[in-house]
Coordinates of C-alpha atoms in Angstrom, one line a residue:
M1 CA -121.6 -84.4 -38.8
E2 CA -118.2 -82.8 -39.3
R3 CA -116.5 -81.9 -36.1
H4 CA -112.9 -81.1 -35.1
R5 CA -111.0 -80.8 -31.9
G6 CA -110.2 -77.2 -31.6
D7 CA -109.0 -74.9 -28.9
T8 CA -111.1 -76.0 -25.9
R9 CA -110.8 -72.5 -24.3
E10 CA -113.8 -70.2 -24.1
P11 CA -113.4 -67.0 -26.1
D12 CA -111.5 -64.1 -24.4
A13 CA -114.8 -62.5 -23.5
A14 CA -115.7 -65.5 -21.4
G15 CA -112.6 -65.0 -19.3
A16 CA -110.2 -67.7 -20.7
A17 CA -106.5 -67.2 -20.5
P18 CA -103.4 -68.8 -22.1
A19 CA -101.9 -71.8 -20.3
H20 CA -98.9 -69.9 -18.8
E21 CA -101.2 -67.1 -17.6
G22 CA -103.5 -69.6 -16.1
G23 CA -100.6 -71.2 -14.1
A24 CA -99.5 -67.8 -12.8
G25 CA -103.1 -66.9 -12.0
R26 CA -103.6 -70.2 -10.0
A27 CA -100.4 -69.4 -8.1
R28 CA -101.7 -66.0 -7.1
L29 CA -105.0 -67.5 -6.1
A30 CA -103.2 -70.1 -4.0
R31 CA -101.2 -67.4 -2.2
L32 CA -104.5 -65.5 -1.6
A33 CA -106.0 -68.6 -0.2
L34 CA -103.2 -69.1 2.3
L35 CA -103.2 -65.5 3.3
A36 CA -107.0 -65.5 3.9
L37 CA -106.7 -68.8 5.9
L38 CA -104.0 -67.3 8.1
A39 CA -106.0 -64.1 8.5
S40 CA -109.1 -66.0 9.5
I41 CA -107.0 -67.4 12.4
L42 CA -105.2 -64.2 13.3
V43 CA -108.2 -61.7 13.2
P44 CA -110.1 -63.1 16.2
L45 CA -106.8 -63.6 18.1
V46 CA -105.7 -60.0 17.6
A47 CA -109.1 -58.5 18.2
A48 CA -110.1 -60.6 21.2
G49 CA -107.0 -62.4 22.4
L50 CA -106.8 -65.9 23.6
R51 CA -110.4 -65.8 24.9
S52 CA -111.5 -66.0 21.2
V53 CA -110.3 -69.6 21.3
L54 CA -112.5 -70.3 24.2
W55 CA -115.5 -69.2 22.3
V56 CA -115.0 -71.8 19.5
P57 CA -116.5 -74.6 21.6
V58 CA -119.5 -72.4 22.3
G59 CA -120.1 -72.0 18.6
V60 CA -119.8 -75.8 18.0
A61 CA -122.2 -76.5 20.8
G62 CA -124.7 -74.1 19.3
L63 CA -124.5 -75.9 16.0
A64 CA -124.9 -79.2 17.7
L65 CA -128.0 -78.0 19.5
A66 CA -129.4 -76.6 16.3
A67 CA -128.9 -80.0 14.6
V68 CA -130.7 -81.7 17.5
G69 CA -133.6 -79.2 17.0
V70 CA -133.8 -80.0 13.3
W71 CA -133.8 -83.7 14.1
W72 CA -136.6 -83.4 16.7
A73 CA -138.6 -81.2 14.3
L74 CA -138.3 -83.8 11.4
A75 CA -138.4 -87.1 13.3
H76 CA -141.2 -86.4 15.9
T77 CA -144.6 -84.9 16.2
G78 CA -146.5 -82.8 18.7
V79 CA -144.7 -80.9 21.5
L80 CA -141.3 -82.4 20.7
R81 CA -141.6 -81.1 17.1
V82 CA -142.5 -77.6 18.3
L83 CA -139.6 -77.7 20.8
G84 CA -137.2 -78.8 18.0
A85 CA -138.3 -76.0 15.7
F86 CA -137.7 -73.5 18.5
L87 CA -134.3 -75.0 19.5
S88 CA -133.1 -75.0 15.8
V89 CA -133.6 -71.2 15.8
A90 CA -132.9 -70.3 19.4
A91 CA -129.5 -72.1 19.7
P92 CA -127.7 -70.2 16.9
V93 CA -129.4 -66.9 17.9
T94 CA -128.3 -67.4 21.5
V95 CA -124.7 -68.0 20.4
L96 CA -124.7 -64.9 18.3
A97 CA -126.1 -62.9 21.2
L98 CA -123.4 -64.2 23.5
Y99 CA -120.7 -63.4 21.0
A100 CA -122.1 -59.8 20.6
A101 CA -122.2 -59.3 24.4
S102 CA -118.6 -60.5 24.7
G103 CA -117.4 -58.3 21.9
V104 CA -116.3 -61.2 19.7
L105 CA -119.2 -61.2 17.1
G106 CA -117.4 -58.8 14.7
P107 CA -114.1 -60.8 14.7
A108 CA -116.0 -64.1 14.5
L109 CA -118.0 -62.9 11.4
A110 CA -114.8 -61.5 9.8
S111 CA -113.0 -64.8 10.5
L112 CA -115.9 -66.7 8.9
A113 CA -115.8 -64.5 5.8
L114 CA -112.0 -64.9 5.5
W115 CA -112.3 -68.6 5.8
A116 CA -115.0 -68.7 3.0
L117 CA -112.7 -66.6 0.8
A118 CA -109.8 -68.9 1.6
V119 CA -111.8 -72.0 0.6
T120 CA -113.1 -70.4 -2.6
A121 CA -109.7 -69.2 -3.7
A122 CA -108.2 -72.6 -2.9
R123 CA -110.8 -74.5 -4.9
T124 CA -110.4 -72.1 -7.8
A125 CA -106.6 -72.4 -7.7
L126 CA -106.8 -76.2 -8.0
T127 CA -109.4 -76.1 -10.8
P128 CA -108.2 -76.5 -14.5
D129 CA -108.6 -73.4 -16.6
R130 CA -110.8 -75.0 -19.3
P131 CA -113.6 -77.5 -19.5
A132 CA -112.7 -81.1 -20.3
S133 CA -113.6 -82.8 -23.6
E134 CA -115.0 -79.8 -25.4
E135 CA -115.2 -79.9 -29.2
A136 CA -115.9 -77.1 -31.6
V137 CA -118.8 -77.8 -33.9
T138 CA -118.4 -76.8 -37.6
E139 CA -121.7 -77.9 -39.1
A140 CA -125.3 -77.4 -38.0
P141 CA -127.5 -80.4 -37.7
H142 CA -129.6 -81.2 -40.8
A143 CA -132.6 -82.9 -39.2
P144 CA -132.9 -81.8 -35.5
W145 CA -135.9 -83.0 -33.5
V146 CA -137.2 -81.2 -30.4
L147 CA -139.5 -82.9 -28.0
M148 CA -141.4 -80.4 -25.9
N149 CA -143.6 -80.9 -22.8
P150 CA -146.1 -78.0 -22.9
R151 CA -147.0 -78.6 -19.2
S152 CA -143.5 -78.5 -17.8
G153 CA -142.4 -75.6 -15.7
G154 CA -145.9 -74.1 -15.5
G155 CA -146.1 -73.8 -19.3
K156 CA -142.7 -72.4 -20.2
V157 CA -143.0 -73.8 -23.7
G158 CA -145.9 -71.5 -24.5
R159 CA -144.7 -68.6 -22.4
F160 CA -141.4 -68.4 -24.2
R161 CA -142.8 -69.4 -27.6
L162 CA -140.3 -72.2 -27.8
A163 CA -142.1 -74.2 -30.4
E164 CA -142.2 -71.3 -32.8
K165 CA -138.6 -70.4 -32.2
A166 CA -137.5 -74.0 -32.7
R167 CA -139.3 -74.3 -35.9
A168 CA -137.8 -71.1 -37.1
A169 CA -134.4 -72.6 -36.3
G170 CA -135.1 -75.5 -38.6
C171 CA -136.2 -78.0 -36.0
R172 CA -139.0 -80.6 -36.2
V173 CA -141.1 -80.1 -33.1
A174 CA -143.1 -82.8 -31.3
L175 CA -145.4 -81.7 -28.5
L176 CA -145.9 -84.3 -25.9
D177 CA -149.4 -85.3 -24.9
A178 CA -150.3 -86.4 -21.4
G179 CA -149.3 -90.0 -20.9
Q180 CA -147.4 -90.2 -24.1
D181 CA -144.3 -92.5 -24.2
V182 CA -141.4 -90.1 -24.6
V183 CA -138.9 -92.8 -25.1
E184 CA -140.9 -94.3 -28.0
L185 CA -141.2 -90.9 -29.6
A186 CA -137.5 -90.3 -29.3
R187 CA -136.8 -93.7 -30.9
R188 CA -139.2 -92.7 -33.7
A189 CA -137.3 -89.5 -34.3
V190 CA -134.1 -91.5 -34.7
A191 CA -135.8 -93.9 -37.1
E192 CA -137.0 -91.0 -39.2
G193 CA -133.4 -89.6 -39.6
A194 CA -133.0 -87.2 -36.7
D195 CA -129.3 -86.2 -36.3
L196 CA -129.8 -84.3 -33.1
L197 CA -132.3 -84.8 -30.2
A198 CA -133.4 -82.0 -28.0
V199 CA -135.8 -81.7 -25.1
A200 CA -137.7 -78.8 -23.7
G201 CA -138.9 -80.0 -20.3
G202 CA -137.9 -81.1 -16.9
D203 CA -134.9 -83.3 -15.8
G204 CA -136.9 -86.5 -15.8
T205 CA -137.9 -86.1 -19.4
Q206 CA -134.3 -85.0 -20.3
A207 CA -132.9 -88.2 -18.8
L208 CA -135.3 -90.5 -20.8
V209 CA -134.4 -88.9 -24.1
A210 CA -130.7 -88.5 -23.2
E211 CA -130.5 -92.3 -23.0
V212 CA -131.8 -92.7 -26.5
A213 CA -129.4 -90.1 -27.8
A214 CA -126.5 -91.8 -26.0
R215 CA -127.5 -95.2 -27.4
H216 CA -127.4 -93.9 -30.9
D217 CA -124.4 -91.6 -30.4
L218 CA -126.4 -88.5 -31.4
P219 CA -125.8 -85.1 -30.0
F220 CA -128.3 -84.0 -27.3
L221 CA -129.5 -80.5 -26.7
V222 CA -131.0 -79.3 -23.4
I223 CA -133.7 -76.6 -23.4
P224 CA -134.4 -75.7 -19.7
A225 CA -138.2 -75.5 -19.8
G226 CA -138.8 -77.4 -16.5
T227 CA -139.3 -76.3 -13.0
R228 CA -135.7 -76.6 -11.7
N229 CA -133.5 -78.0 -14.5
H230 CA -130.4 -78.8 -12.4
F231 CA -128.8 -80.5 -15.4
A232 CA -129.1 -77.3 -17.4
L233 CA -127.7 -75.3 -14.5
D234 CA -124.6 -77.4 -14.2
L235 CA -124.1 -77.3 -18.0
G236 CA -123.9 -73.5 -17.6
L237 CA -127.2 -72.7 -19.4
D238 CA -129.4 -69.8 -18.7
R239 CA -132.6 -71.2 -17.1
D240 CA -134.3 -67.8 -17.3
D241 CA -134.0 -67.7 -21.1
P242 CA -134.7 -71.2 -22.4
A243 CA -134.7 -70.2 -26.0
A244 CA -131.1 -69.2 -25.7
A245 CA -130.2 -72.9 -25.8
L246 CA -131.2 -73.0 -29.5
H247 CA -128.1 -70.9 -30.3
A248 CA -126.2 -74.2 -29.9
L249 CA -127.6 -75.3 -33.3
T250 CA -125.6 -72.7 -35.2
D251 CA -122.9 -71.5 -32.7
G252 CA -122.3 -74.4 -30.4
V253 CA -119.7 -76.6 -28.8
E254 CA -120.0 -80.3 -27.8
L255 CA -119.3 -81.7 -24.4
R256 CA -118.9 -85.4 -23.5
V257 CA -120.6 -85.9 -20.2
D258 CA -121.4 -88.9 -18.0
L259 CA -124.7 -90.6 -17.4
G260 CA -125.7 -92.3 -14.2
Y261 CA -127.6 -95.6 -14.2
A262 CA -129.8 -97.0 -11.4
A263 CA -130.3 -100.6 -12.6
D264 CA -131.5 -99.9 -16.2
R265 CA -132.8 -96.4 -15.5
V266 CA -130.8 -93.4 -16.6
F267 CA -130.4 -90.3 -14.5
V268 CA -128.7 -87.0 -15.4
N269 CA -128.8 -85.6 -11.9
N270 CA -129.3 -88.1 -9.2
A271 CA -131.1 -91.1 -7.8
S272 CA -132.6 -90.8 -4.3
F273 CA -133.2 -93.8 -2.0
G274 CA -134.8 -93.9 1.4
T275 CA -136.9 -91.1 2.9
Y276 CA -137.3 -88.8 -0.1
A277 CA -138.1 -91.7 -2.4
S278 CA -140.7 -92.9 0.1
V279 CA -142.2 -89.4 0.5
V280 CA -142.8 -88.9 -3.2
T281 CA -144.8 -92.1 -3.4
D282 CA -147.6 -90.5 -1.4
P283 CA -150.3 -89.3 -3.8
A284 CA -150.7 -86.1 -1.8
Y285 CA -147.1 -85.1 -2.3
R286 CA -147.6 -83.4 -5.7
D287 CA -150.2 -80.9 -4.4
A288 CA -148.9 -80.4 -0.8
K289 CA -145.2 -81.1 -0.7
A290 CA -144.3 -79.5 2.6
R291 CA -147.3 -80.8 4.5
T292 CA -146.9 -84.3 3.1
T293 CA -143.2 -84.4 4.0
L294 CA -143.7 -83.2 7.6
R295 CA -146.6 -85.8 8.0
T296 CA -144.6 -88.8 6.7
L297 CA -141.1 -88.1 7.9
P298 CA -141.4 -89.2 11.5
G299 CA -142.5 -92.7 10.5
L300 CA -139.7 -92.9 7.9
L301 CA -137.0 -91.7 10.3
T302 CA -137.8 -93.4 13.5
G303 CA -140.9 -95.6 13.0
E304 CA -141.4 -99.1 11.7
D305 CA -141.4 -97.7 8.1
A306 CA -137.8 -96.4 8.4
P307 CA -135.9 -97.6 5.3
G308 CA -132.7 -98.9 6.9
L309 CA -130.7 -98.9 3.7
R310 CA -127.5 -100.8 3.1
M311 CA -124.8 -99.5 0.8
R312 CA -121.7 -101.1 -0.7
A313 CA -119.2 -99.0 -2.6
G314 CA -115.8 -100.6 -3.1
R315 CA -114.5 -101.5 0.3
T316 CA -117.0 -99.2 2.1
H317 CA -120.0 -100.9 3.6
V318 CA -122.6 -98.8 5.5
D319 CA -125.8 -100.1 7.1
G320 CA -128.7 -98.3 8.7
L321 CA -128.9 -95.3 6.3
Q322 CA -132.2 -93.5 6.2
A323 CA -131.5 -91.7 3.0
L324 CA -128.9 -91.9 0.2
L325 CA -128.4 -89.6 -2.7
V326 CA -126.4 -91.0 -5.7
G327 CA -125.3 -88.2 -7.9
N328 CA -124.2 -88.3 -11.5
N329 CA -120.8 -86.8 -10.5
P330 CA -120.2 -85.4 -7.0
Y331 CA -122.2 -82.4 -5.8
G332 CA -120.5 -79.6 -3.9
R333 CA -121.3 -79.3 -0.2
V334 CA -124.2 -77.0 0.6
V335 CA -121.9 -74.9 2.8
D336 CA -119.3 -74.4 0.1
A337 CA -118.8 -70.7 -0.7
A338 CA -118.3 -71.5 -4.3
R339 CA -121.2 -73.1 -6.3
P340 CA -123.0 -74.5 -3.2
G341 CA -124.8 -77.8 -4.0
R342 CA -123.6 -77.7 -7.6
R343 CA -121.5 -80.1 -9.7
E344 CA -118.2 -78.5 -10.8
R345 CA -117.9 -81.1 -13.6
L346 CA -120.0 -83.7 -15.3
D347 CA -117.2 -85.9 -16.7
S348 CA -115.4 -87.3 -13.7
G349 CA -116.7 -90.9 -14.3
L350 CA -117.7 -91.0 -10.6
L351 CA -120.9 -91.1 -8.7
G352 CA -121.2 -88.7 -5.7
L353 CA -122.7 -90.5 -2.7
V354 CA -124.2 -88.6 0.3
G355 CA -126.0 -90.7 3.0
V356 CA -127.7 -89.9 6.3
R357 CA -127.7 -92.2 9.2
V358 CA -129.2 -90.5 12.3
G359 CA -131.2 -92.7 14.7
S360 CA -130.9 -90.7 17.9
T361 CA -130.5 -87.2 19.4
A362 CA -126.8 -87.9 20.1
E363 CA -126.2 -88.9 16.5
A364 CA -127.9 -85.8 15.3
A365 CA -125.6 -83.7 17.4
R366 CA -122.5 -85.5 16.0
V367 CA -123.5 -84.5 12.4
V368 CA -121.8 -81.2 12.9
R369 CA -118.4 -83.0 12.9
G370 CA -118.9 -83.3 9.1
P371 CA -118.9 -86.2 6.7
R372 CA -117.4 -89.5 7.7
S373 CA -117.8 -92.9 6.1
S374 CA -118.9 -94.3 9.5
G375 CA -120.7 -91.4 11.0
G376 CA -124.1 -89.8 10.8
L377 CA -123.3 -88.1 7.5
V378 CA -121.6 -90.3 4.9
R379 CA -119.9 -88.7 1.8
L380 CA -117.7 -90.5 -0.7
N381 CA -117.2 -91.0 -4.5
A382 CA -117.3 -94.3 -6.3
E383 CA -117.7 -95.7 -9.8
E384 CA -120.4 -98.1 -8.6
V385 CA -122.6 -98.5 -5.6
V386 CA -125.0 -101.3 -4.6
V387 CA -128.1 -100.3 -2.5
E388 CA -130.5 -102.6 -0.8
A389 CA -133.0 -102.5 2.1
G390 CA -134.3 -105.2 4.4
A391 CA -135.7 -108.4 3.0
G392 CA -138.0 -106.7 0.5
G393 CA -137.8 -107.5 -3.1
T394 CA -138.2 -103.9 -4.4
L395 CA -136.9 -100.4 -3.6
P396 CA -138.7 -97.1 -4.2
V397 CA -136.3 -94.7 -6.0
G398 CA -136.6 -91.0 -7.0
I399 CA -134.8 -90.7 -10.3
D400 CA -134.4 -87.0 -11.3
G401 CA -137.5 -86.3 -9.3
E402 CA -139.6 -89.1 -10.8
H403 CA -140.8 -92.0 -8.7
V404 CA -140.0 -95.5 -9.8
V405 CA -139.8 -98.9 -8.1
L406 CA -136.8 -101.1 -8.9
P407 CA -135.9 -104.7 -7.9
S408 CA -133.5 -104.9 -4.9
P409 CA -130.6 -104.7 -4.7
V410 CA -130.1 -101.8 -7.1
V411 CA -126.7 -101.4 -8.7
C412 CA -125.9 -97.7 -9.6
R413 CA -123.0 -97.0 -11.9
S414 CA -121.5 -94.3 -13.9
A415 CA -121.3 -94.4 -17.7
P416 CA -118.3 -92.1 -18.4
G417 CA -118.6 -89.8 -21.5
A418 CA -121.7 -91.6 -22.7
L419 CA -123.6 -88.5 -23.8
R420 CA -122.7 -85.9 -26.4
V421 CA -124.3 -82.6 -25.2
R422 CA -124.4 -79.6 -27.5
V423 CA -124.4 -76.2 -25.7
P424 CA -124.1 -72.6 -26.9
R425 CA -120.5 -71.5 -27.3
R426 CA -121.3 -68.4 -25.2
R427 CA -123.3 -69.2 -22.1
P428 CA -123.5 -67.2 -18.9
R429 CA -122.4 -69.8 -16.4
T430 CA -119.7 -71.8 -18.1
P431 CA -118.5 -74.6 -15.8
R432 CA -114.8 -74.5 -15.2
G433 CA -114.7 -78.3 -15.0
G434 CA -112.6 -79.0 -11.9
G435 CA -114.5 -80.1 -8.9
A436 CA -111.4 -79.5 -6.8
T437 CA -111.5 -79.6 -3.0
A438 CA -109.5 -77.3 -0.7
D439 CA -106.4 -79.6 -0.5
W440 CA -104.1 -77.3 1.5
P441 CA -100.8 -79.2 0.8
R442 CA -101.5 -78.9 -2.9
V443 CA -102.5 -75.2 -2.4
A444 CA -99.2 -74.5 -0.6
R445 CA -97.2 -76.2 -3.4
S446 CA -99.1 -74.2 -6.0
A447 CA -98.4 -71.0 -4.1
L448 CA -94.7 -71.8 -4.2
G449 CA -94.8 -72.7 -7.9
R450 CA -93.9 -76.3 -7.2
P451 CA -95.6 -79.1 -9.2
S452 CA -97.9 -81.4 -7.3
P453 CA -97.2 -85.2 -7.3
P454 CA -99.5 -87.4 -9.3
R455 CA -102.8 -88.1 -7.5

């Protein structure tokens, strides 16, 4: 296939800007971030005076009590679970009521909104203008294969007439039967001359075929026909219009993205160890997710069945984890104002690790302090991580939502740029490709127009 490295910017309609304009725009955003950060501090001080400072510990205490309530609700049964559910709601409501009665609720909410604006502007100011490793495609594939799971996503393949549209676009369509080996079918497609592999299905099926495409250095096309399709979301695809992904065949660009490996199993999103992986092993989980989770969590968090994971990533060693999420590239924090729980980029060459180690009420309260490598919430990035548990010979793992059992210890690693993904040139949620955090010294230098030192 003929390809060339062209201008990696999106068209003007997508909001791209020349490099010098992008630099000026980032400086303006950096100044906005600093002004919003300063305003988030001054607003409560001006509106409520120094007493607003005294109300900060009250808010922190409310969050800590809410965290304790969530812990009781998840890790216990009976009266303590009911009390925990009540506390998780009552604590923040009480704090808001106290704020309102003292006349600081308005300033507190304004300060929170300004802080969110500051963080969003800071992250955007530190994010490169254009996606990394993007190539313009000058020739359509001659023999594209599309593997479709007609049961995925509640029947999206049929509902959106994906098979008919794919055939009209010149694709050879293979509909998956129940229990069919999707990897073997993908290998057959390659043997029969496929020059592009596509999947209409969930993330688990996407990962299996993506590995075949990567092994043969073939372009891979994602058609979001599953239930959640987080991989498609982070590629910028429209999950509400799966057929739009077919535009990549004739008007597409190619991205080089990473793949994650848990032992010899590929994942495009994440591999989960501990509580979640154990919950999904229960046969009742598929039909009653919430009920099964609430029934099994107490034993997995505090009982004899608690996983007790050990993790080694570089020089960091953490024991006693109840749960560990290994992401193919780091996920944003759920509380981030910009793209919560999303991946800003898929080509960093890093795994994003998020672990939970809460064994008591006191540790649950300390979670509000935020991620620490030695605290109740562990968050770091690494190229490789080793996971093991107890003296057992195997570990249950949830790989892109599918349950598997792997020999312990499990080595997870990133395969940088292993997969060629073809996406439509114009897509509604084009990732910017930065994954920047709110590094305030760098933001200040950007606001002043000074270059940042190498990181």
